[in-house]
Amino acid sequence: MAIALVTGASRGIGKATALQLASEGYTVAVNFHHNIKAATDVINQIVDAGGKAFAVRADISDEAQVMAMFDSIDREGEPLAALVNNAGILFEQSTIENLSAERINRVLATNVTGYFLCCREAVKRMSHKHGGKGGAIVNVSSAASRLGAPGEYVDYAASKGAVDSLTTGLALEVAAQGIRVNCVRPGLIYTDIHASGGEPGRVDRVKSMLPMQRGGQPEEVAQAIVWLLSDKASYVTGSFLELAGGK
């Protein structure tokens, strides 16, 4: 079929998306940064189910590593048809008085610059004007981009606001080149990222505040991502899907 690159694919939403894309027939490029064991486990699950996958290690905030990752994908011999920008970082909950420039810059480097770099390299390969066959990109944002995450991580929320703007602008920029660009905004999802924020049980603590009275599962977000990448969403670009239980 073709290759789908999923960044941050060794856990959570990225892992669930990689597994579902493989079941749809994509060869999945499983990007990871540190945890090669987790990435290998994802690949083994895909292969055991009859799918195809390979690992690509890169810190997406590093331009040289991103370019090397895409070069390695090129060597696989199949066209890149899909990009899921999912990798992201989050630090411990904090009010703005305690945010250091180092922390802010690290969040922006991964969550914003990393997304831009991956989009840039994907467009070079997908765009009709570069000889590509077209493709689709899904950026994973967050409900925090709308809600602001006050008292917890406004730096993360701001980074996701930038992802939203990237989605809107890039969708318009490349629409005539055969590339669709869309975005999902997950809310309270049961993933490991809450532990990075210092509160592993955050979803259970606040789920009663949601209209649906529950947290979401990574697989529910993955299903939306896979749909946006599919031909069933062939007339959808520049759109945002809220996966936040009604909030």
PDB file of C-alpha atoms in Angstrom:
ATOM      1  CA  MET A   1       0.000   0.000   0.000  1.00  0.00           C
ATOM      2  CA  ALA A   2       1.998   2.985   1.313  1.00  0.00           C
ATOM      3  CA  ILE A   3       3.801   4.227   4.382  1.00  0.00           C
ATOM      4  CA  ALA A   4       2.205   6.013   7.315  1.00  0.00           C
ATOM      5  CA  LEU A   5       4.564   7.747   9.739  1.00  0.00           C
ATOM      6  CA  VAL A   6       3.327   8.043  13.310  1.00  0.00           C
ATOM      7  CA  THR A   7       5.507  10.104  15.624  1.00  0.00           C
ATOM      8  CA  GLY A   8       5.565   9.113  19.263  1.00  0.00           C
ATOM      9  CA  ALA A   9       4.184   5.731  18.269  1.00  0.00           C
ATOM     10  CA  SER A  10       5.542   3.639  21.118  1.00  0.00           C
ATOM     11  CA  ARG A  11       2.732   4.397  23.576  1.00  0.00           C
ATOM     12  CA  GLY A  12      -0.690   5.912  24.102  1.00  0.00           C
ATOM     13  CA  ILE A  13      -2.516   7.501  21.192  1.00  0.00           C
ATOM     14  CA  GLY A  14       0.451   6.977  18.871  1.00  0.00           C
ATOM     15  CA  LYS A  15       0.596   3.268  19.593  1.00  0.00           C
ATOM     16  CA  ALA A  16      -3.151   2.818  19.132  1.00  0.00           C
ATOM     17  CA  THR A  17      -2.983   4.727  15.854  1.00  0.00           C
ATOM     18  CA  ALA A  18      -0.044   2.691  14.557  1.00  0.00           C
ATOM     19  CA  LEU A  19      -1.883  -0.563  15.274  1.00  0.00           C
ATOM     20  CA  GLN A  20      -5.055   0.597  13.539  1.00  0.00           C
ATOM     21  CA  LEU A  21      -3.216   1.959  10.503  1.00  0.00           C
ATOM     22  CA  ALA A  22      -1.410  -1.353  10.113  1.00  0.00           C
ATOM     23  CA  SER A  23      -4.747  -3.154  10.180  1.00  0.00           C
ATOM     24  CA  GLU A  24      -5.855  -0.880   7.316  1.00  0.00           C
ATOM     25  CA  GLY A  25      -2.912  -2.042   5.202  1.00  0.00           C
ATOM     26  CA  TYR A  26      -0.370   0.714   5.723  1.00  0.00           C
ATOM     27  CA  THR A  27       3.281  -0.002   6.312  1.00  0.00           C
ATOM     28  CA  VAL A  28       3.771   1.876   9.558  1.00  0.00           C
ATOM     29  CA  ALA A  29       6.896   3.842  10.392  1.00  0.00           C
ATOM     30  CA  VAL A  30       6.952   3.669  14.188  1.00  0.00           C
ATOM     31  CA  ASN A  31       8.796   6.725  15.448  1.00  0.00           C
ATOM     32  CA  PHE A  32      10.250   6.735  18.943  1.00  0.00           C
ATOM     33  CA  HIS A  33      12.767   8.816  20.854  1.00  0.00           C
ATOM     34  CA  HIS A  34      14.114   6.824  23.818  1.00  0.00           C
ATOM     35  CA  ASN A  35      12.194   3.609  24.383  1.00  0.00           C
ATOM     36  CA  ILE A  36      13.268   1.143  21.711  1.00  0.00           C
ATOM     37  CA  LYS A  37      11.739  -1.750  23.655  1.00  0.00           C
ATOM     38  CA  ALA A  38       8.292  -0.164  23.567  1.00  0.00           C
ATOM     39  CA  ALA A  39       8.654   0.596  19.853  1.00  0.00           C
ATOM     40  CA  THR A  40       9.750  -2.978  19.182  1.00  0.00           C
ATOM     41  CA  ASP A  41       6.735  -4.262  21.076  1.00  0.00           C
ATOM     42  CA  VAL A  42       4.439  -2.201  18.820  1.00  0.00           C
ATOM     43  CA  ILE A  43       6.166  -3.528  15.707  1.00  0.00           C
ATOM     44  CA  ASN A  44       5.902  -7.101  16.972  1.00  0.00           C
ATOM     45  CA  GLN A  45       2.173  -6.668  17.580  1.00  0.00           C
ATOM     46  CA  ILE A  46       1.733  -5.384  14.040  1.00  0.00           C
ATOM     47  CA  VAL A  47       3.792  -8.159  12.462  1.00  0.00           C
ATOM     48  CA  ASP A  48       2.095 -10.849  14.552  1.00  0.00           C
ATOM     49  CA  ALA A  49      -1.242  -9.607  13.199  1.00  0.00           C
ATOM     50  CA  GLY A  50       0.016  -9.875   9.617  1.00  0.00           C
ATOM     51  CA  GLY A  51       0.976  -6.235   9.120  1.00  0.00           C
ATOM     52  CA  LYS A  52       4.153  -4.392   8.186  1.00  0.00           C
ATOM     53  CA  ALA A  53       6.101  -1.920  10.299  1.00  0.00           C
ATOM     54  CA  PHE A  54       9.585  -0.631  10.983  1.00  0.00           C
ATOM     55  CA  ALA A  55      11.143   1.600  13.633  1.00  0.00           C
ATOM     56  CA  VAL A  56      12.525   5.096  13.032  1.00  0.00           C
ATOM     57  CA  ARG A  57      14.318   6.748  15.915  1.00  0.00           C
ATOM     58  CA  ALA A  58      14.307  10.543  16.101  1.00  0.00           C
ATOM     59  CA  ASP A  59      13.890  13.417  18.496  1.00  0.00           C
ATOM     60  CA  ILE A  60      11.496  15.493  16.400  1.00  0.00           C
ATOM     61  CA  SER A  61      12.752  18.747  17.941  1.00  0.00           C
ATOM     62  CA  ASP A  62      16.111  18.127  16.227  1.00  0.00           C
ATOM     63  CA  GLU A  63      16.087  19.097  12.543  1.00  0.00           C
ATOM     64  CA  ALA A  64      18.955  16.804  11.575  1.00  0.00           C
ATOM     65  CA  GLN A  65      17.281  13.816  13.219  1.00  0.00           C
ATOM     66  CA  VAL A  66      13.976  14.575  11.496  1.00  0.00           C
ATOM     67  CA  MET A  67      15.661  14.771   8.101  1.00  0.00           C
ATOM     68  CA  ALA A  68      17.512  11.520   8.753  1.00  0.00           C
ATOM     69  CA  MET A  69      14.240   9.861   9.760  1.00  0.00           C
ATOM     70  CA  PHE A  70      12.552  10.846   6.510  1.00  0.00           C
ATOM     71  CA  ASP A  71      15.604   9.742   4.515  1.00  0.00           C
ATOM     72  CA  SER A  72      15.342   6.314   6.135  1.00  0.00           C
ATOM     73  CA  ILE A  73      11.656   6.174   5.213  1.00  0.00           C
ATOM     74  CA  ASP A  74      12.554   7.002   1.600  1.00  0.00           C
ATOM     75  CA  ARG A  75      14.851   3.982   1.527  1.00  0.00           C
ATOM     76  CA  GLU A  76      11.936   1.656   2.258  1.00  0.00           C
ATOM     77  CA  GLY A  77      10.821   2.006  -1.354  1.00  0.00           C
ATOM     78  CA  GLU A  78       7.157   2.808  -0.724  1.00  0.00           C
ATOM     79  CA  PRO A  79       5.598   6.278  -0.968  1.00  0.00           C
ATOM     80  CA  LEU A  80       4.785   8.229   2.164  1.00  0.00           C
ATOM     81  CA  ALA A  81       1.014   8.682   2.141  1.00  0.00           C
ATOM     82  CA  ALA A  82       0.210   9.648   5.717  1.00  0.00           C
ATOM     83  CA  LEU A  83       1.749  11.558   8.614  1.00  0.00           C
ATOM     84  CA  VAL A  84       0.407  11.569  12.147  1.00  0.00           C
ATOM     85  CA  ASN A  85       2.097  14.287  14.181  1.00  0.00           C
ATOM     86  CA  ASN A  86       1.568  12.877  17.651  1.00  0.00           C
ATOM     87  CA  ALA A  87       4.826  13.079  19.621  1.00  0.00           C
ATOM     88  CA  GLY A  88       4.662  15.623  22.399  1.00  0.00           C
ATOM     89  CA  ILE A  89       5.980  16.487  25.829  1.00  0.00           C
ATOM     90  CA  LEU A  90       4.436  17.797  29.019  1.00  0.00           C
ATOM     91  CA  PHE A  91       6.056  18.780  32.293  1.00  0.00           C
ATOM     92  CA  GLU A  92       4.781  18.883  35.858  1.00  0.00           C
ATOM     93  CA  GLN A  93       1.756  21.005  36.650  1.00  0.00           C
ATOM     94  CA  SER A  94       2.757  24.574  37.435  1.00  0.00           C
ATOM     95  CA  THR A  95       1.462  28.125  37.442  1.00  0.00           C
ATOM     96  CA  ILE A  96       3.183  30.624  35.183  1.00  0.00           C
ATOM     97  CA  GLU A  97       5.226  32.137  38.024  1.00  0.00           C
ATOM     98  CA  ASN A  98       7.332  28.989  38.117  1.00  0.00           C
ATOM     99  CA  LEU A  99       7.804  28.397  34.389  1.00  0.00           C
ATOM    100  CA  SER A 100      11.424  28.680  33.285  1.00  0.00           C
ATOM    101  CA  ALA A 101      12.504  29.737  29.814  1.00  0.00           C
ATOM    102  CA  GLU A 102      14.202  26.358  29.464  1.00  0.00           C
ATOM    103  CA  ARG A 103      10.957  24.487  30.116  1.00  0.00           C
ATOM    104  CA  ILE A 104       8.928  26.713  27.791  1.00  0.00           C
ATOM    105  CA  ASN A 105      11.469  26.361  24.994  1.00  0.00           C
ATOM    106  CA  ARG A 106      11.629  22.581  25.376  1.00  0.00           C
ATOM    107  CA  VAL A 107       7.850  22.307  25.125  1.00  0.00           C
ATOM    108  CA  LEU A 108       7.734  24.533  22.056  1.00  0.00           C
ATOM    109  CA  ALA A 109      10.686  22.792  20.407  1.00  0.00           C
ATOM    110  CA  THR A 110       8.971  19.410  20.459  1.00  0.00           C
ATOM    111  CA  ASN A 111       5.294  20.298  20.270  1.00  0.00           C
ATOM    112  CA  VAL A 112       5.570  23.081  17.698  1.00  0.00           C
ATOM    113  CA  THR A 113       8.922  23.062  15.886  1.00  0.00           C
ATOM    114  CA  GLY A 114       8.844  19.268  15.690  1.00  0.00           C
ATOM    115  CA  TYR A 115       5.414  19.334  14.050  1.00  0.00           C
ATOM    116  CA  PHE A 116       6.556  21.972  11.562  1.00  0.00           C
ATOM    117  CA  LEU A 117       9.655  19.980  10.626  1.00  0.00           C
ATOM    118  CA  CYS A 118       7.710  16.764  10.079  1.00  0.00           C
ATOM    119  CA  CYS A 119       5.070  18.583   8.034  1.00  0.00           C
ATOM    120  CA  ARG A 120       7.777  20.207   5.931  1.00  0.00           C
ATOM    121  CA  GLU A 121       9.442  16.918   5.083  1.00  0.00           C
ATOM    122  CA  ALA A 122       6.113  15.174   4.470  1.00  0.00           C
ATOM    123  CA  VAL A 123       4.946  17.897   2.084  1.00  0.00           C
ATOM    124  CA  LYS A 124       8.192  17.596   0.113  1.00  0.00           C
ATOM    125  CA  ARG A 125       7.339  13.954  -0.497  1.00  0.00           C
ATOM    126  CA  MET A 126       3.561  14.143  -0.932  1.00  0.00           C
ATOM    127  CA  SER A 127       3.047  17.352  -2.908  1.00  0.00           C
ATOM    128  CA  HIS A 128       2.136  17.118  -6.584  1.00  0.00           C
ATOM    129  CA  LYS A 129       4.553  19.929  -7.394  1.00  0.00           C
ATOM    130  CA  HIS A 130       7.378  17.818  -5.980  1.00  0.00           C
ATOM    131  CA  GLY A 131       6.285  14.759  -7.946  1.00  0.00           C
ATOM    132  CA  GLY A 132       4.351  13.195  -5.086  1.00  0.00           C
ATOM    133  CA  LYS A 133       1.023  11.393  -5.227  1.00  0.00           C
ATOM    134  CA  GLY A 134      -0.659  13.439  -2.524  1.00  0.00           C
ATOM    135  CA  GLY A 135      -1.371  12.360   1.011  1.00  0.00           C
ATOM    136  CA  ALA A 136      -2.901  13.273   4.333  1.00  0.00           C
ATOM    137  CA  ILE A 137      -1.611  14.741   7.575  1.00  0.00           C
ATOM    138  CA  VAL A 138      -3.264  14.648  10.980  1.00  0.00           C
ATOM    139  CA  ASN A 139      -1.913  16.817  13.760  1.00  0.00           C
ATOM    140  CA  VAL A 140      -2.685  15.752  17.309  1.00  0.00           C
ATOM    141  CA  SER A 141      -3.530  18.877  19.266  1.00  0.00           C
ATOM    142  CA  SER A 142      -5.409  18.981  22.570  1.00  0.00           C
ATOM    143  CA  ALA A 143      -8.566  20.343  24.133  1.00  0.00           C
ATOM    144  CA  ALA A 144      -6.084  22.377  26.177  1.00  0.00           C
ATOM    145  CA  SER A 145      -5.619  24.620  23.143  1.00  0.00           C
ATOM    146  CA  ARG A 146      -9.201  25.814  23.693  1.00  0.00           C
ATOM    147  CA  LEU A 147      -9.327  25.632  27.477  1.00  0.00           C
ATOM    148  CA  GLY A 148      -5.873  26.991  28.331  1.00  0.00           C
ATOM    149  CA  ALA A 149      -4.963  24.521  31.115  1.00  0.00           C
ATOM    150  CA  PRO A 150      -4.862  27.269  33.777  1.00  0.00           C
ATOM    151  CA  GLY A 151      -2.871  26.439  36.877  1.00  0.00           C
ATOM    152  CA  GLU A 152      -1.510  23.281  35.285  1.00  0.00           C
ATOM    153  CA  TYR A 153       0.433  23.801  32.050  1.00  0.00           C
ATOM    154  CA  VAL A 154      -0.370  26.875  30.023  1.00  0.00           C
ATOM    155  CA  ASP A 155       2.890  26.310  28.147  1.00  0.00           C
ATOM    156  CA  TYR A 156       1.583  23.001  26.817  1.00  0.00           C
ATOM    157  CA  ALA A 157      -1.792  24.584  25.995  1.00  0.00           C
ATOM    158  CA  ALA A 158      -0.094  27.396  24.087  1.00  0.00           C
ATOM    159  CA  SER A 159       1.983  24.904  22.116  1.00  0.00           C
ATOM    160  CA  LYS A 160      -1.196  23.149  21.051  1.00  0.00           C
ATOM    161  CA  GLY A 161      -2.727  26.464  20.041  1.00  0.00           C
ATOM    162  CA  ALA A 162       0.192  26.819  17.654  1.00  0.00           C
ATOM    163  CA  VAL A 163      -0.559  23.338  16.299  1.00  0.00           C
ATOM    164  CA  ASP A 164      -4.109  24.471  15.566  1.00  0.00           C
ATOM    165  CA  SER A 165      -2.830  27.475  13.608  1.00  0.00           C
ATOM    166  CA  LEU A 166      -0.360  25.281  11.729  1.00  0.00           C
ATOM    167  CA  THR A 167      -3.210  22.980  10.755  1.00  0.00           C
ATOM    168  CA  THR A 168      -5.373  25.801   9.417  1.00  0.00           C
ATOM    169  CA  GLY A 169      -2.608  27.513   7.477  1.00  0.00           C
ATOM    170  CA  LEU A 170      -1.004  24.407   6.040  1.00  0.00           C
ATOM    171  CA  ALA A 171      -4.350  22.943   4.981  1.00  0.00           C
ATOM    172  CA  LEU A 172      -4.960  26.018   2.830  1.00  0.00           C
ATOM    173  CA  GLU A 173      -1.383  26.113   1.572  1.00  0.00           C
ATOM    174  CA  VAL A 174      -1.268  22.553   0.239  1.00  0.00           C
ATOM    175  CA  ALA A 175      -4.903  21.812  -0.637  1.00  0.00           C
ATOM    176  CA  ALA A 176      -4.247  22.216  -4.364  1.00  0.00           C
ATOM    177  CA  GLN A 177      -1.213  19.923  -4.118  1.00  0.00           C
ATOM    178  CA  GLY A 178      -3.205  16.809  -3.199  1.00  0.00           C
ATOM    179  CA  ILE A 179      -2.568  16.997   0.547  1.00  0.00           C
ATOM    180  CA  ARG A 180      -5.251  17.156   3.225  1.00  0.00           C
ATOM    181  CA  VAL A 181      -4.353  18.470   6.685  1.00  0.00           C
ATOM    182  CA  ASN A 182      -6.628  17.974   9.669  1.00  0.00           C
ATOM    183  CA  CYS A 183      -6.432  17.965  13.434  1.00  0.00           C
ATOM    184  CA  VAL A 184      -7.799  16.061  16.414  1.00  0.00           C
ATOM    185  CA  ARG A 185      -8.166  17.621  19.852  1.00  0.00           C
ATOM    186  CA  PRO A 186      -8.193  14.900  22.515  1.00  0.00           C
ATOM    187  CA  GLY A 187      -9.377  15.781  25.986  1.00  0.00           C
ATOM    188  CA  LEU A 188      -8.999  13.553  29.027  1.00  0.00           C
ATOM    189  CA  ILE A 189      -7.566  10.341  27.614  1.00  0.00           C
ATOM    190  CA  TYR A 190      -6.092   7.467  29.606  1.00  0.00           C
ATOM    191  CA  THR A 191      -2.431   7.796  28.577  1.00  0.00           C
ATOM    192  CA  ASP A 192       0.938   8.056  30.310  1.00  0.00           C
ATOM    193  CA  ILE A 193       1.236  11.776  29.610  1.00  0.00           C
ATOM    194  CA  HIS A 194      -0.605  12.589  32.837  1.00  0.00           C
ATOM    195  CA  ALA A 195       2.214  10.970  34.797  1.00  0.00           C
ATOM    196  CA  SER A 196       4.600  13.398  33.093  1.00  0.00           C
ATOM    197  CA  GLY A 197       2.412  16.169  34.466  1.00  0.00           C
ATOM    198  CA  GLY A 198       2.849  14.763  37.969  1.00  0.00           C
ATOM    199  CA  GLU A 199      -0.635  13.291  38.340  1.00  0.00           C
ATOM    200  CA  PRO A 200      -1.076   9.794  36.868  1.00  0.00           C
ATOM    201  CA  GLY A 201      -4.687   9.628  38.106  1.00  0.00           C
ATOM    202  CA  ARG A 202      -5.756  12.988  36.681  1.00  0.00           C
ATOM    203  CA  VAL A 203      -8.377  11.553  34.342  1.00  0.00           C
ATOM    204  CA  ASP A 204     -10.211   9.791  37.145  1.00  0.00           C
ATOM    205  CA  ARG A 205     -10.016  12.893  39.339  1.00  0.00           C
ATOM    206  CA  VAL A 206     -11.722  15.209  36.876  1.00  0.00           C
ATOM    207  CA  LYS A 207     -13.832  12.935  34.672  1.00  0.00           C
ATOM    208  CA  SER A 208     -16.990  13.758  36.657  1.00  0.00           C
ATOM    209  CA  MET A 209     -16.715  17.309  35.278  1.00  0.00           C
ATOM    210  CA  LEU A 210     -17.240  16.038  31.731  1.00  0.00           C
ATOM    211  CA  PRO A 211     -20.713  15.781  30.190  1.00  0.00           C
ATOM    212  CA  MET A 212     -19.998  12.143  29.289  1.00  0.00           C
ATOM    213  CA  GLN A 213     -18.746  11.421  32.828  1.00  0.00           C
ATOM    214  CA  ARG A 214     -15.765   9.340  31.681  1.00  0.00           C
ATOM    215  CA  GLY A 215     -12.287   9.541  30.267  1.00  0.00           C
ATOM    216  CA  GLY A 216     -11.501   8.488  26.729  1.00  0.00           C
ATOM    217  CA  GLN A 217      -9.403   5.610  25.466  1.00  0.00           C
ATOM    218  CA  PRO A 218      -6.463   5.979  23.052  1.00  0.00           C
ATOM    219  CA  GLU A 219      -8.252   3.695  20.601  1.00  0.00           C
ATOM    220  CA  GLU A 220     -11.146   6.166  20.362  1.00  0.00           C
ATOM    221  CA  VAL A 221      -8.769   8.913  19.286  1.00  0.00           C
ATOM    222  CA  ALA A 222      -6.970   6.559  16.908  1.00  0.00           C
ATOM    223  CA  GLN A 223     -10.221   5.703  15.136  1.00  0.00           C
ATOM    224  CA  ALA A 224     -10.805   9.378  14.408  1.00  0.00           C
ATOM    225  CA  ILE A 225      -7.254   9.822  13.136  1.00  0.00           C
ATOM    226  CA  VAL A 226      -7.499   6.807  10.846  1.00  0.00           C
ATOM    227  CA  TRP A 227     -10.804   8.096   9.445  1.00  0.00           C
ATOM    228  CA  LEU A 228      -9.301  11.515   8.699  1.00  0.00           C
ATOM    229  CA  LEU A 229      -6.437   9.835   6.844  1.00  0.00           C
ATOM    230  CA  SER A 230      -8.769   7.618   4.831  1.00  0.00           C
ATOM    231  CA  ASP A 231     -10.545   8.174   1.526  1.00  0.00           C
ATOM    232  CA  LYS A 232     -13.787   8.350   3.510  1.00  0.00           C
ATOM    233  CA  ALA A 233     -12.636  11.835   4.522  1.00  0.00           C
ATOM    234  CA  SER A 234     -11.537  12.783   1.003  1.00  0.00           C
ATOM    235  CA  TYR A 235     -13.323  16.174   1.086  1.00  0.00           C
ATOM    236  CA  VAL A 236     -12.200  17.066   4.600  1.00  0.00           C
ATOM    237  CA  THR A 237      -9.296  19.441   5.160  1.00  0.00           C
ATOM    238  CA  GLY A 238      -8.541  22.171   7.660  1.00  0.00           C
ATOM    239  CA  SER A 239     -10.982  20.560  10.078  1.00  0.00           C
ATOM    240  CA  PHE A 240     -10.833  19.855  13.809  1.00  0.00           C
ATOM    241  CA  LEU A 241     -12.365  16.866  15.561  1.00  0.00           C
ATOM    242  CA  GLU A 242     -13.046  17.306  19.262  1.00  0.00           C
ATOM    243  CA  LEU A 243     -12.516  14.102  21.236  1.00  0.00           C
ATOM    244  CA  ALA A 244     -13.126  15.483  24.685  1.00  0.00           C
ATOM    245  CA  GLY A 245     -16.304  13.923  26.037  1.00  0.00           C
ATOM    246  CA  GLY A 246     -18.375  17.023  25.329  1.00  0.00           C
ATOM    247  CA  LYS A 247     -16.193  19.610  27.067  1.00  0.00           C
TER     248      LYS A 247
END
